[in-house]
Coordinates of C-alpha atoms in Angstrom, one line a residue:
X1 CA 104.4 159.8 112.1
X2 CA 107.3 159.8 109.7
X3 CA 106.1 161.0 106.4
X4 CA 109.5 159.5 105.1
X5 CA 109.6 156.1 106.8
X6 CA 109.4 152.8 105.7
X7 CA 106.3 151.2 104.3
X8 CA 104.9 148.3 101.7
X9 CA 106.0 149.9 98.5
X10 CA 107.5 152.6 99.6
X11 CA 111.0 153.1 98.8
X12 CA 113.6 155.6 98.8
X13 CA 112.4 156.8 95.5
X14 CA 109.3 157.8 96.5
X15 CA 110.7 159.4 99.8
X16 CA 113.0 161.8 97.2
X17 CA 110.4 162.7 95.4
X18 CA 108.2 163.5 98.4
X19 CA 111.1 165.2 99.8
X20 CA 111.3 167.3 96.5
X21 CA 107.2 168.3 96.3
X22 CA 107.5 169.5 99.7
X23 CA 110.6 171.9 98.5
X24 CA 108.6 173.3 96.0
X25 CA 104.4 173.3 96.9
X26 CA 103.6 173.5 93.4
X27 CA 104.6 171.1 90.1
X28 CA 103.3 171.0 86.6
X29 CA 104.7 167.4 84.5
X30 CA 106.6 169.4 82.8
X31 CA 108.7 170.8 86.3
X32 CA 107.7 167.0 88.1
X33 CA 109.8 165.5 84.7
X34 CA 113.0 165.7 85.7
X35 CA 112.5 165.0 89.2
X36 CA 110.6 161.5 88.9
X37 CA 113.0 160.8 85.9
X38 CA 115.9 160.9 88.8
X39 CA 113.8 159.0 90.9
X40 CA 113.3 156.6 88.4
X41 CA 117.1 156.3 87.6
X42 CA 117.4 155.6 91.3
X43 CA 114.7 153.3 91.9
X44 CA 114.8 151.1 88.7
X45 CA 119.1 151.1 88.5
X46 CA 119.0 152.3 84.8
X47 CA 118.7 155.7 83.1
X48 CA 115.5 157.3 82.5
X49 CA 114.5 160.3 80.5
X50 CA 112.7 163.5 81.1
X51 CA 110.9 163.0 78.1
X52 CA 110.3 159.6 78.6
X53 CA 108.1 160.4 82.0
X54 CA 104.6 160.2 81.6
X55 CA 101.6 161.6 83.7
X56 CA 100.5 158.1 84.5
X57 CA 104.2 158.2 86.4
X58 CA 103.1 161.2 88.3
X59 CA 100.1 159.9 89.1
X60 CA 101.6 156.7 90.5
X61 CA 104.4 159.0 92.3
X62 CA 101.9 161.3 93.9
X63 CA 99.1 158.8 94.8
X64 CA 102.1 156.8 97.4
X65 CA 102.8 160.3 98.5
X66 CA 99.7 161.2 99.4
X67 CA 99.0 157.9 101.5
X68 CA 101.9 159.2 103.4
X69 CA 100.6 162.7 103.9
X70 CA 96.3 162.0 104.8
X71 CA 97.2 161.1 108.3
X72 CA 98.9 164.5 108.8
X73 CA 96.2 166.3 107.3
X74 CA 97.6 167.7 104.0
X75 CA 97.2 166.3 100.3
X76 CA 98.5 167.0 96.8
X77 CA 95.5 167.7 94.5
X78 CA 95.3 169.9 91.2
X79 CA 93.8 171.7 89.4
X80 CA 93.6 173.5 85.6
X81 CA 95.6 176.5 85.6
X82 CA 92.4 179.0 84.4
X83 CA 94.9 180.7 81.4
X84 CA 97.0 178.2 79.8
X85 CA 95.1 175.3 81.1
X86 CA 98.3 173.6 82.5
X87 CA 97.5 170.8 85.3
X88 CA 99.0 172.7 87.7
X89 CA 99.4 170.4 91.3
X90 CA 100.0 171.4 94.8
X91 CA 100.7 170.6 98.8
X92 CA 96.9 171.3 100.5
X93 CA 96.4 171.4 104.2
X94 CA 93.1 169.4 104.4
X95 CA 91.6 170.7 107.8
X96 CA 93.1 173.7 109.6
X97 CA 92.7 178.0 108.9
X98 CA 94.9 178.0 105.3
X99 CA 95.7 181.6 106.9
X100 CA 97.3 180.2 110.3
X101 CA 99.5 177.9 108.3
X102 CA 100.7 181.1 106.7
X103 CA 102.4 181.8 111.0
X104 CA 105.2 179.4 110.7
X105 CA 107.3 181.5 107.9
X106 CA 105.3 184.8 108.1
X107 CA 105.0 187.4 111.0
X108 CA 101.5 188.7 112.5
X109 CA 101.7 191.8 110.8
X110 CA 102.2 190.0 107.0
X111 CA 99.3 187.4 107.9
X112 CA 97.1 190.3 108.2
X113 CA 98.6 192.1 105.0
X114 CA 97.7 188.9 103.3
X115 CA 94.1 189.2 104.5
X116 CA 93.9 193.0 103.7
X117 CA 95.1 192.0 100.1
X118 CA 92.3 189.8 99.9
X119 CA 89.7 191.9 101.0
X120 CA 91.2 194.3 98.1
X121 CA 90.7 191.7 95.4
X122 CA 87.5 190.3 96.7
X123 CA 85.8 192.8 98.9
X124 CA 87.3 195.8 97.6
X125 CA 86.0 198.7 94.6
X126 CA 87.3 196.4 91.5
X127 CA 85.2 193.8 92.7
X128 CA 82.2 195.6 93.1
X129 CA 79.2 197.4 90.2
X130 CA 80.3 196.3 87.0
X131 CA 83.6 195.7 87.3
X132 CA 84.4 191.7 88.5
X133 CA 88.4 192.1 88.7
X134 CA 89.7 190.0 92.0
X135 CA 92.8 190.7 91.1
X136 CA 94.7 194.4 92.5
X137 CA 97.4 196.7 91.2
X138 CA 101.0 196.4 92.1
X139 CA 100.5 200.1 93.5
X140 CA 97.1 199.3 95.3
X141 CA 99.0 196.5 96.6
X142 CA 101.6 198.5 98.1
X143 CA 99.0 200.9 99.3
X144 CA 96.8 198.2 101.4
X145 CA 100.0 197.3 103.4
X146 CA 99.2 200.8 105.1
X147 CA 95.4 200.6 105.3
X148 CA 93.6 199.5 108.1
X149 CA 92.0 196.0 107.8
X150 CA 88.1 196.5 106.4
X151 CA 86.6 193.0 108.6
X152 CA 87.4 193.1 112.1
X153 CA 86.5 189.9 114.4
X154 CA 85.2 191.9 116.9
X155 CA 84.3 195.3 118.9
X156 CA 86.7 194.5 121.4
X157 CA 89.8 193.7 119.4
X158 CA 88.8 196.2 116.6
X159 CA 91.7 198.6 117.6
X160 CA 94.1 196.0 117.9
X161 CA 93.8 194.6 114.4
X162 CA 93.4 197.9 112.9
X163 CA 96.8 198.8 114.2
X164 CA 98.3 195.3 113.0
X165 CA 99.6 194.8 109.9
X166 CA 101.1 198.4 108.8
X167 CA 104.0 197.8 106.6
X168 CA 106.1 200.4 105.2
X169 CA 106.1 200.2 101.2
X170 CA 109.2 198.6 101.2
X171 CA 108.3 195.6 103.2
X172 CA 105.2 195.1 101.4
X173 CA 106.7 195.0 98.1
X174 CA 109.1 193.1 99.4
X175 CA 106.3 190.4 100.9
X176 CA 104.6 190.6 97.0
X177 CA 107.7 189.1 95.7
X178 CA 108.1 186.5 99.2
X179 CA 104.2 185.3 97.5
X180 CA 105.1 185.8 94.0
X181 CA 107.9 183.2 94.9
X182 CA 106.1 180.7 97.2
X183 CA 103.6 180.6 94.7
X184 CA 100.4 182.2 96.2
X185 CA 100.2 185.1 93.5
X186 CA 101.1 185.4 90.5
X187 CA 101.7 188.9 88.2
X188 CA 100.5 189.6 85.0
X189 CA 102.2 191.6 82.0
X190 CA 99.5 195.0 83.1
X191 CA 100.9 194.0 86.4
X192 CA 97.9 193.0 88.2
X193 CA 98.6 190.0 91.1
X194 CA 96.1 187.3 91.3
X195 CA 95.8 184.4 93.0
X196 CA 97.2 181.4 91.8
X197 CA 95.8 178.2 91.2
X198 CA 98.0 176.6 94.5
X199 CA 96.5 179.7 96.2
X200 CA 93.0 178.7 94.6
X201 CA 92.6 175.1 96.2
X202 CA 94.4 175.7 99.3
X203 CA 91.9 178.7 100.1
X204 CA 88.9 177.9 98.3
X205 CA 86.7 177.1 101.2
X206 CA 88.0 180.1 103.6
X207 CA 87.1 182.4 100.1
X208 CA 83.6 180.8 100.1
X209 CA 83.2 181.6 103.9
X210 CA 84.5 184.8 103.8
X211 CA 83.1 186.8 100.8
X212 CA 79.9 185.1 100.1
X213 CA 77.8 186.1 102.7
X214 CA 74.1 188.6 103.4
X215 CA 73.8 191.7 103.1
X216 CA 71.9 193.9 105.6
X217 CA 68.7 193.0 103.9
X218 CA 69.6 189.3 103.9
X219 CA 70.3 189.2 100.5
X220 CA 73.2 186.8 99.2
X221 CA 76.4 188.8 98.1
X222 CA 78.4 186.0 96.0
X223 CA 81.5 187.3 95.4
X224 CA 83.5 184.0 94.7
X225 CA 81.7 182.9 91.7
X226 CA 82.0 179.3 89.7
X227 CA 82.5 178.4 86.2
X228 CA 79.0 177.4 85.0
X229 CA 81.4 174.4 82.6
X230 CA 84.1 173.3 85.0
X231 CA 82.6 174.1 88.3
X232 CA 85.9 175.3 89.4
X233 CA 86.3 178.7 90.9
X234 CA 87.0 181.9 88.1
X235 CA 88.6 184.6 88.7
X236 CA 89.6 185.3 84.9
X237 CA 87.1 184.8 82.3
X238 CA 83.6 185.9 81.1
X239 CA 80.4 186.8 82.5
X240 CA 76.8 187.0 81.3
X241 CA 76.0 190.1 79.2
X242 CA 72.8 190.5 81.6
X243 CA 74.9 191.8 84.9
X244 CA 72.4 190.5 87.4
X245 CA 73.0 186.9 86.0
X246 CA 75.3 184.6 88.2
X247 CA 76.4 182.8 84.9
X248 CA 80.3 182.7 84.8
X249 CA 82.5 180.6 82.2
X250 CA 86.1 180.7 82.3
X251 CA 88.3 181.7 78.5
X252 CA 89.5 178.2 78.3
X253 CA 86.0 176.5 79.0
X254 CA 83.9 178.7 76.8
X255 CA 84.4 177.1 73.2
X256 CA 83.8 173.2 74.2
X257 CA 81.0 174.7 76.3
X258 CA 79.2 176.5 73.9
X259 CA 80.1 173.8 71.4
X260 CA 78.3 170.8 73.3
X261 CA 75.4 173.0 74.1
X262 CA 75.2 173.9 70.0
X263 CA 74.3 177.3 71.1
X264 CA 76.2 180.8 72.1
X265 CA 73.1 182.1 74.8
X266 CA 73.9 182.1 78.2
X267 CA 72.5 178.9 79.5
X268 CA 71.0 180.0 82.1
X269 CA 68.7 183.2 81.1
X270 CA 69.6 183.0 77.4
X271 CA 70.8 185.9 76.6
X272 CA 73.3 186.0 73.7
X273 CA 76.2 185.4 74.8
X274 CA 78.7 188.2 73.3
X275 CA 82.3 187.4 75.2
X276 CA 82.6 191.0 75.5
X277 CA 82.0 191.0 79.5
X278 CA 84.7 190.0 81.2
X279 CA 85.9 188.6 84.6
X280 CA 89.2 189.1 85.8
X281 CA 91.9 192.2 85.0
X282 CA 90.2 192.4 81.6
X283 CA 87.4 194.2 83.3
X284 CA 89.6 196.8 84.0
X285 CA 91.8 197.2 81.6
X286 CA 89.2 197.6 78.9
X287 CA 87.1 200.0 80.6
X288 CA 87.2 203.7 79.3
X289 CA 88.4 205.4 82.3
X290 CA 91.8 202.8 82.5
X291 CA 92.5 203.2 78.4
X292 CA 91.6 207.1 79.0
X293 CA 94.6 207.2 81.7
X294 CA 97.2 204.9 79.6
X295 CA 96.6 207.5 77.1
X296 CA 97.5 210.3 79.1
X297 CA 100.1 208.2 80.2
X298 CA 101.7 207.4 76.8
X299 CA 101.1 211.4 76.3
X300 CA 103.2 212.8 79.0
X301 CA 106.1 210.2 78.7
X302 CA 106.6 211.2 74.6
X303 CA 106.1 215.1 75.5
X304 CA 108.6 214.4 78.8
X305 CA 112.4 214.3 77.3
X306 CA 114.5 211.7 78.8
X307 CA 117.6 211.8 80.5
X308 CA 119.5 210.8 76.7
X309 CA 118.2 214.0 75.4
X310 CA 119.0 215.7 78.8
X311 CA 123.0 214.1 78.5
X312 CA 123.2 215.1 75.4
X313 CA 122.2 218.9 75.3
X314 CA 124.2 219.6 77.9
X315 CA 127.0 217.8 75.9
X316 CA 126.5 220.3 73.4
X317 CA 126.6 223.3 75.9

């Protein structure tokens, strides 16, 4: 089927902005502005504004796209960035492995970097005890493109895999910044990568399948976790004080949340709620051990002269 064929209200406009979404993967209104203001321009023969494009345009311009797209399988939804709480929309493949889709642009061995990655922010030692990071280090991240792959399919192929996706330092930094710009991570100021919210709905379900799952002892393990308000998945936010307590609330969520129930204990075991437990990087970086280290850190690079000092000493020589 021709995604960009002719149809009842369908019209070119609508083809260039489908054309456009499809360049991209992700838009916000702010980025979709100018696009569907061109469209516009096109469509209705007179000049339309940036600023004069509304959401309820977007809507409009992404509900005929999306009649175009269900028969092949794939949808623009959205969803609220969990920071800045920007609508933030993207392309979705309804039905197939969101990791196969990943084989028409990346090679074997980068699919299964991209897995290892996610087992480091999911299933990995900053998502387990107290700390609740899903998110990894841009030198971790490097690192796991030269670990073996911790969940194998099987016995019989367990050598295989373990030998796939080895990349030299250079090529994984080099696939960081191929995600960073496709829009599947993103990189904070600490310079932690997490997913990103197109990253969020196009893999929830394979998360939920993956990570949460029994232990030995049949116990649940939940490692994708839900915010108790929105319902949408959090991986940056709070946590219940009480650390056995599957409670969850993202930053954005918790004063309207706390507001409307006219109390600040944890709904669902009552502790006070404190906001001092975090989910997310904040786990990390406000534990002892990682201020300890920056500390250290910020020691050695004031004691250690730099190479100004170094130029201009040997000027003086």
């Amino acid at each position: 089927m021709d995604i960009f064929g002719d149809g009842p209200g369908y019209n070119d406009a609508n083809r260039a902005f489908l054309q456009a979404f499809l360049a991209r993967s992700v838009l916000t209104l702010e980025t979709a502005k100018p696009i569907i203001a061109a469209c516009s321009t096109f469509r209705e023969q007179r000049e339309v504004l940036p600023q004069d494009v509304t959401v309820e345009d977007l809507n409009d311009y992404i509900a005929d796209a999306n009649r175009r797209l269900s028969p092949l399988d794939f949808e623009i939804r959205s969803t609220l960035h969990q920071q800045t709480r920007e609508r933030v929309y993207a392309l979705v493949n309804t039905t197939s492995d969101p990791l196969m889709q990943l084989a028409t642009s990346y090679t074997a061995d980068e699919i299964v970097y991209v897995r290892k990655l996610l087992d480091a922010m999911f299933d990995g030692q900053n998502n387990q005890g107290k700390r609740e990071a899903m998110c990894i280090s841009g030198i971790d991240a490097i690192q796991v493109g030269r670990a073996a792959l911790r969940r194998q399919a099987n016995e019989e192929n367990e050598a295989q895999v373990a030998a796939a996706g080895v990349l030299s330092a250079m090529d994984s930094e080099n696939m960081l910044h191929k995600l960073l710009d496709e829009g599947w991570l993103e990189k904070s100021r600490a310079g932690f990568y997490n997913l990103s919210p197109r990253a969020l709905m196009e893999l929830k379900g394979w998360l939920v399948d993956t990570y949460n799952d029994e232990d030995e002892d049949g116990n649940k393990r939940e490692k994708i976790k839900f915010c108790h308000a929105c319902k949408e998945i959090i991986t940056v936010g709070q946590r219940c004080p009480r650390r056995e307590c599957p409670c969850r609330v993202h930053d954005i969520c918790t004063q309207n949340f706390f507001r409307i129930q006219r109390s600040t204990r944890c709904p669902l075991c009552r502790t006070e709620w404190d906001g001092e437990c975090f989910v997310g990087e904040k786990s990390i970086t406000t534990s002892e051990s990682y201020q300890t280290g920056k500390r250290r850190s910020g020691a050695y690079n004031r004691r250690r002269p730099s190479a100004h000092a170094n130029n201009e000493e040997d000027d003086v020589e």
